[in-house]
PDB file of C-alpha atoms in Angstrom:
ATOM      1  CA  VAL A   1     109.417  85.167 122.184  1.00  0.00           C
ATOM      2  CA  GLY A   2     106.158  85.315 124.090  1.00  0.00           C
ATOM      3  CA  LYS A   3     107.895  85.930 127.401  1.00  0.00           C
ATOM      4  CA  ASP A   4     110.418  88.732 126.970  1.00  0.00           C
ATOM      5  CA  ILE A   5     109.100  90.077 123.692  1.00  0.00           C
ATOM      6  CA  THR A   6     106.024  89.476 121.559  1.00  0.00           C
ATOM      7  CA  ILE A   7     105.694  88.906 117.837  1.00  0.00           C
ATOM      8  CA  GLU A   8     103.619  92.105 117.691  1.00  0.00           C
ATOM      9  CA  GLU A   9     106.504  94.071 119.235  1.00  0.00           C
ATOM     10  CA  LEU A  10     108.875  92.594 116.658  1.00  0.00           C
ATOM     11  CA  ARG A  11     106.473  93.609 113.874  1.00  0.00           C
ATOM     12  CA  LYS A  12     106.478  97.180 115.207  1.00  0.00           C
ATOM     13  CA  GLU A  13     110.293  97.076 114.998  1.00  0.00           C
ATOM     14  CA  GLY A  14     109.956  96.264 111.275  1.00  0.00           C
ATOM     15  CA  TYR A  15     110.379  92.492 111.184  1.00  0.00           C
ATOM     16  CA  THR A  16     108.121  90.842 108.607  1.00  0.00           C
ATOM     17  CA  GLY A  17     109.076  87.157 108.708  1.00  0.00           C
ATOM     18  CA  PHE A  18     109.377  84.751 111.613  1.00  0.00           C
ATOM     19  CA  TYR A  19     110.696  81.251 112.037  1.00  0.00           C
ATOM     20  CA  ILE A  20     110.127  79.583 115.376  1.00  0.00           C
ATOM     21  CA  ALA A  21     111.510  76.112 116.059  1.00  0.00           C
ATOM     22  CA  ILE A  22     112.606  74.139 119.087  1.00  0.00           C
ATOM     23  CA  GLY A  23     114.703  71.582 117.229  1.00  0.00           C
ATOM     24  CA  CYS A  24     114.756  67.845 117.680  1.00  0.00           C
ATOM     25  CA  GLN A  25     114.307  66.943 121.322  1.00  0.00           C
ATOM     26  CA  GLY A  26     114.782  63.198 121.011  1.00  0.00           C
ATOM     27  CA  GLY A  27     116.012  60.483 118.726  1.00  0.00           C
ATOM     28  CA  ARG A  28     114.452  57.357 117.304  1.00  0.00           C
ATOM     29  CA  LEU A  29     115.760  53.844 117.158  1.00  0.00           C
ATOM     30  CA  PRO A  30     115.509  51.979 113.848  1.00  0.00           C
ATOM     31  CA  GLY A  31     113.590  48.944 115.138  1.00  0.00           C
ATOM     32  CA  ILE A  32     116.367  46.381 114.661  1.00  0.00           C
ATOM     33  CA  GLU A  33     117.606  43.514 116.805  1.00  0.00           C
ATOM     34  CA  ASN A  34     119.743  44.555 119.825  1.00  0.00           C
ATOM     35  CA  GLU A  35     119.245  48.292 119.220  1.00  0.00           C
ATOM     36  CA  LYS A  36     119.186  48.860 122.989  1.00  0.00           C
ATOM     37  CA  ALA A  37     122.427  47.013 123.693  1.00  0.00           C
ATOM     38  CA  ASN A  38     125.145  48.557 125.837  1.00  0.00           C
ATOM     39  CA  GLY A  39     126.968  50.903 123.494  1.00  0.00           C
ATOM     40  CA  CYS A  40     123.923  51.912 121.425  1.00  0.00           C
ATOM     41  CA  ILE A  41     122.523  55.434 121.749  1.00  0.00           C
ATOM     42  CA  THR A  42     120.600  57.979 119.696  1.00  0.00           C
ATOM     43  CA  ALA A  43     122.608  60.876 118.299  1.00  0.00           C
ATOM     44  CA  VAL A  44     120.547  63.488 120.136  1.00  0.00           C
ATOM     45  CA  GLU A  45     121.101  61.721 123.466  1.00  0.00           C
ATOM     46  CA  PHE A  46     124.796  61.213 122.683  1.00  0.00           C
ATOM     47  CA  LEU A  47     125.358  64.885 121.830  1.00  0.00           C
ATOM     48  CA  LYS A  48     123.518  65.940 124.988  1.00  0.00           C
ATOM     49  CA  ASP A  49     125.627  63.528 127.085  1.00  0.00           C
ATOM     50  CA  VAL A  50     128.822  64.963 125.604  1.00  0.00           C
ATOM     51  CA  GLN A  51     127.655  68.541 126.196  1.00  0.00           C
ATOM     52  CA  THR A  52     126.842  67.792 129.847  1.00  0.00           C
ATOM     53  CA  LYS A  53     130.129  65.881 130.286  1.00  0.00           C
ATOM     54  CA  LYS A  54     128.303  62.600 130.979  1.00  0.00           C
ATOM     55  CA  VAL A  55     130.410  61.181 128.128  1.00  0.00           C
ATOM     56  CA  GLU A  56     133.982  62.422 127.796  1.00  0.00           C
ATOM     57  CA  LYS A  57     135.723  59.480 126.093  1.00  0.00           C
ATOM     58  CA  LEU A  58     134.776  56.561 123.868  1.00  0.00           C
ATOM     59  CA  ASP A  59     136.817  53.395 123.663  1.00  0.00           C
ATOM     60  CA  GLY A  60     137.052  51.590 120.364  1.00  0.00           C
ATOM     61  CA  ASP A  61     135.467  52.065 116.983  1.00  0.00           C
ATOM     62  CA  VAL A  62     132.199  53.961 116.492  1.00  0.00           C
ATOM     63  CA  VAL A  63     129.539  53.486 113.812  1.00  0.00           C
ATOM     64  CA  VAL A  64     127.054  56.300 113.197  1.00  0.00           C
ATOM     65  CA  ILE A  65     123.872  55.435 111.313  1.00  0.00           C
ATOM     66  CA  GLY A  66     122.288  58.353 109.456  1.00  0.00           C
ATOM     67  CA  GLY A  67     122.798  60.845 106.673  1.00  0.00           C
ATOM     68  CA  GLY A  68     121.800  64.210 108.075  1.00  0.00           C
ATOM     69  CA  ASN A  69     123.690  66.986 109.793  1.00  0.00           C
ATOM     70  CA  VAL A  70     123.023  65.476 113.227  1.00  0.00           C
ATOM     71  CA  ALA A  71     124.715  62.253 112.077  1.00  0.00           C
ATOM     72  CA  ILE A  72     127.659  64.358 110.920  1.00  0.00           C
ATOM     73  CA  ASP A  73     127.719  66.164 114.292  1.00  0.00           C
ATOM     74  CA  ALA A  74     127.709  62.829 116.127  1.00  0.00           C
ATOM     75  CA  SER A  75     130.488  61.517 113.860  1.00  0.00           C
ATOM     76  CA  ARG A  76     132.677  64.600 114.256  1.00  0.00           C
ATOM     77  CA  THR A  77     132.147  64.608 118.011  1.00  0.00           C
ATOM     78  CA  SER A  78     132.963  60.887 118.213  1.00  0.00           C
ATOM     79  CA  ILE A  79     136.211  61.277 116.288  1.00  0.00           C
ATOM     80  CA  ARG A  80     137.377  63.708 118.959  1.00  0.00           C
ATOM     81  CA  LEU A  81     136.543  61.293 121.785  1.00  0.00           C
ATOM     82  CA  THR A  82     138.047  58.028 120.572  1.00  0.00           C
ATOM     83  CA  ASP A  83     141.357  56.662 119.390  1.00  0.00           C
ATOM     84  CA  GLY A  84     139.372  54.239 117.225  1.00  0.00           C
ATOM     85  CA  LYS A  85     137.812  54.713 113.804  1.00  0.00           C
ATOM     86  CA  VAL A  86     134.524  56.499 113.192  1.00  0.00           C
ATOM     87  CA  SER A  87     132.417  55.298 110.271  1.00  0.00           C
ATOM     88  CA  MET A  88     129.139  56.846 109.186  1.00  0.00           C
ATOM     89  CA  PHE A  89     126.633  54.851 107.121  1.00  0.00           C
ATOM     90  CA  ALA A  90     123.794  56.600 105.284  1.00  0.00           C
ATOM     91  CA  LEU A  91     120.908  55.101 103.340  1.00  0.00           C
ATOM     92  CA  GLU A  92     121.234  57.776 100.710  1.00  0.00           C
ATOM     93  CA  THR A  93     123.715  58.097  97.874  1.00  0.00           C
ATOM     94  CA  ARG A  94     126.061  61.102  97.881  1.00  0.00           C
ATOM     95  CA  ASP A  95     123.817  63.097  95.523  1.00  0.00           C
ATOM     96  CA  ILE A  96     120.701  62.899  97.744  1.00  0.00           C
ATOM     97  CA  ILE A  97     122.130  62.719 101.272  1.00  0.00           C
ATOM     98  CA  PRO A  98     120.467  65.391 103.452  1.00  0.00           C
ATOM     99  CA  ALA A  99     123.680  66.535 105.193  1.00  0.00           C
ATOM    100  CA  SER A 100     125.124  69.756 103.831  1.00  0.00           C
ATOM    101  CA  ASP A 101     128.150  69.657 101.547  1.00  0.00           C
ATOM    102  CA  GLU A 102     130.127  71.762 104.016  1.00  0.00           C
ATOM    103  CA  GLU A 103     129.398  69.353 106.888  1.00  0.00           C
ATOM    104  CA  ILE A 104     130.370  66.349 104.748  1.00  0.00           C
ATOM    105  CA  GLU A 105     133.642  68.013 103.741  1.00  0.00           C
ATOM    106  CA  GLU A 106     134.510  68.885 107.333  1.00  0.00           C
ATOM    107  CA  ALA A 107     133.749  65.356 108.546  1.00  0.00           C
ATOM    108  CA  SER A 108     135.926  63.903 105.794  1.00  0.00           C
ATOM    109  CA  GLU A 109     138.752  66.286 106.727  1.00  0.00           C
ATOM    110  CA  GLU A 110     138.523  64.927 110.281  1.00  0.00           C
ATOM    111  CA  ASN A 111     138.882  61.340 108.987  1.00  0.00           C
ATOM    112  CA  VAL A 112     135.270  60.277 109.409  1.00  0.00           C
ATOM    113  CA  SER A 113     134.646  57.487 106.889  1.00  0.00           C
ATOM    114  CA  ILE A 114     131.330  58.267 105.154  1.00  0.00           C
ATOM    115  CA  ASN A 115     129.669  55.292 103.434  1.00  0.00           C
ATOM    116  CA  TYR A 116     126.649  55.678 101.174  1.00  0.00           C
ATOM    117  CA  GLY A 117     123.815  53.258 100.446  1.00  0.00           C
ATOM    118  CA  TRP A 118     123.718  51.187 103.645  1.00  0.00           C
ATOM    119  CA  GLY A 119     121.075  50.689 106.341  1.00  0.00           C
ATOM    120  CA  PRO A 120     121.178  48.847 109.662  1.00  0.00           C
ATOM    121  CA  LYS A 121     120.027  45.218 109.853  1.00  0.00           C
ATOM    122  CA  GLU A 122     121.066  44.198 113.378  1.00  0.00           C
ATOM    123  CA  VAL A 123     123.469  45.057 116.171  1.00  0.00           C
ATOM    124  CA  LEU A 124     125.827  42.263 117.180  1.00  0.00           C
ATOM    125  CA  VAL A 125     126.390  41.779 120.910  1.00  0.00           C
ATOM    126  CA  ASP A 126     128.582  39.731 123.213  1.00  0.00           C
ATOM    127  CA  GLU A 127     127.407  37.553 126.128  1.00  0.00           C
ATOM    128  CA  ASN A 128     127.025  40.674 128.321  1.00  0.00           C
ATOM    129  CA  ASN A 129     124.859  42.540 125.777  1.00  0.00           C
ATOM    130  CA  ASN A 130     127.714  44.886 124.829  1.00  0.00           C
ATOM    131  CA  VAL A 131     127.991  46.025 121.212  1.00  0.00           C
ATOM    132  CA  LYS A 132     130.601  44.122 119.252  1.00  0.00           C
ATOM    133  CA  GLY A 133     129.499  45.085 115.749  1.00  0.00           C
ATOM    134  CA  ILE A 134     126.709  45.901 113.371  1.00  0.00           C
ATOM    135  CA  VAL A 135     125.347  44.222 110.257  1.00  0.00           C
ATOM    136  CA  LEU A 136     124.326  46.560 107.447  1.00  0.00           C
ATOM    137  CA  LYS A 137     122.222  45.834 104.382  1.00  0.00           C
ATOM    138  CA  LYS A 138     122.551  47.459 100.974  1.00  0.00           C
ATOM    139  CA  CYS A 139     119.948  50.157 100.340  1.00  0.00           C
ATOM    140  CA  ILE A 140     118.796  50.034  96.739  1.00  0.00           C
ATOM    141  CA  SER A 141     116.287  52.917  96.953  1.00  0.00           C
ATOM    142  CA  VAL A 142     115.345  55.437  99.623  1.00  0.00           C
ATOM    143  CA  PHE A 143     112.065  56.829  98.242  1.00  0.00           C
ATOM    144  CA  ASP A 144     109.047  55.251  96.588  1.00  0.00           C
ATOM    145  CA  GLU A 145     107.511  56.361  93.293  1.00  0.00           C
ATOM    146  CA  ASN A 146     105.631  59.163  95.126  1.00  0.00           C
ATOM    147  CA  LYS A 147     108.897  60.506  96.610  1.00  0.00           C
ATOM    148  CA  ARG A 148     107.944  59.305 100.109  1.00  0.00           C
ATOM    149  CA  PHE A 149     110.585  57.869 102.421  1.00  0.00           C
ATOM    150  CA  SER A 150     110.301  54.112 101.930  1.00  0.00           C
ATOM    151  CA  PRO A 151     113.731  52.413 101.859  1.00  0.00           C
ATOM    152  CA  LYS A 152     114.168  49.156  99.947  1.00  0.00           C
ATOM    153  CA  TYR A 153     117.082  46.825 100.600  1.00  0.00           C
ATOM    154  CA  ASP A 154     119.013  43.987  99.003  1.00  0.00           C
ATOM    155  CA  GLU A 155     119.063  41.586 101.963  1.00  0.00           C
ATOM    156  CA  ASN A 156     121.634  39.430 100.132  1.00  0.00           C
ATOM    157  CA  GLU A 157     124.274  42.167 100.164  1.00  0.00           C
ATOM    158  CA  LEU A 158     125.397  42.526 103.775  1.00  0.00           C
ATOM    159  CA  LEU A 159     128.326  44.225 105.450  1.00  0.00           C
ATOM    160  CA  THR A 160     129.506  43.458 109.007  1.00  0.00           C
ATOM    161  CA  ILE A 161     131.487  46.134 110.844  1.00  0.00           C
ATOM    162  CA  GLU A 162     133.159  45.500 114.197  1.00  0.00           C
ATOM    163  CA  CYS A 163     132.670  48.340 116.664  1.00  0.00           C
ATOM    164  CA  LYS A 164     131.999  49.086 120.320  1.00  0.00           C
ATOM    165  CA  HIS A 165     129.524  51.939 119.830  1.00  0.00           C
ATOM    166  CA  VAL A 166     126.542  52.479 117.522  1.00  0.00           C
ATOM    167  CA  ILE A 167     124.945  55.913 117.314  1.00  0.00           C
ATOM    168  CA  PHE A 168     121.554  56.117 115.597  1.00  0.00           C
ATOM    169  CA  SER A 169     120.625  59.404 113.929  1.00  0.00           C
TER     170      SER A 169
END
């Protein structure tokens, strides 16, 4: 649109509504300790690396942090590239997670373990700065009283998961 055809030309063809989007072009890190360790990557970068064949296999277990459809895509892609386990951890509870029901069902059918109500605290690394696990903290609320994203955690309820890869979505 704008190069090969214009919006005005589409209007003349009878179209009355338009949605133009480029999609997410990059990912964000959560701002936790060791988030840039060897084995950590954003989901958008990971999916691009798989598409361009820069990544064709993963060794060991994978943890995906996020609750949207991109997190599901990263989880489902990971399960196809590793002999290890793939576990997804979302801040949200099942009733408010942003991923679609269909995506969640398909990920579950592919043996992705989906865990609700957990957020990342820190990535654990070995002496060579390689991922060896992640510490998660219990999320007790995702939104504030004005329905704005503002997660609150119970720092006393922690979960440590051993893994070799952490994908942030």
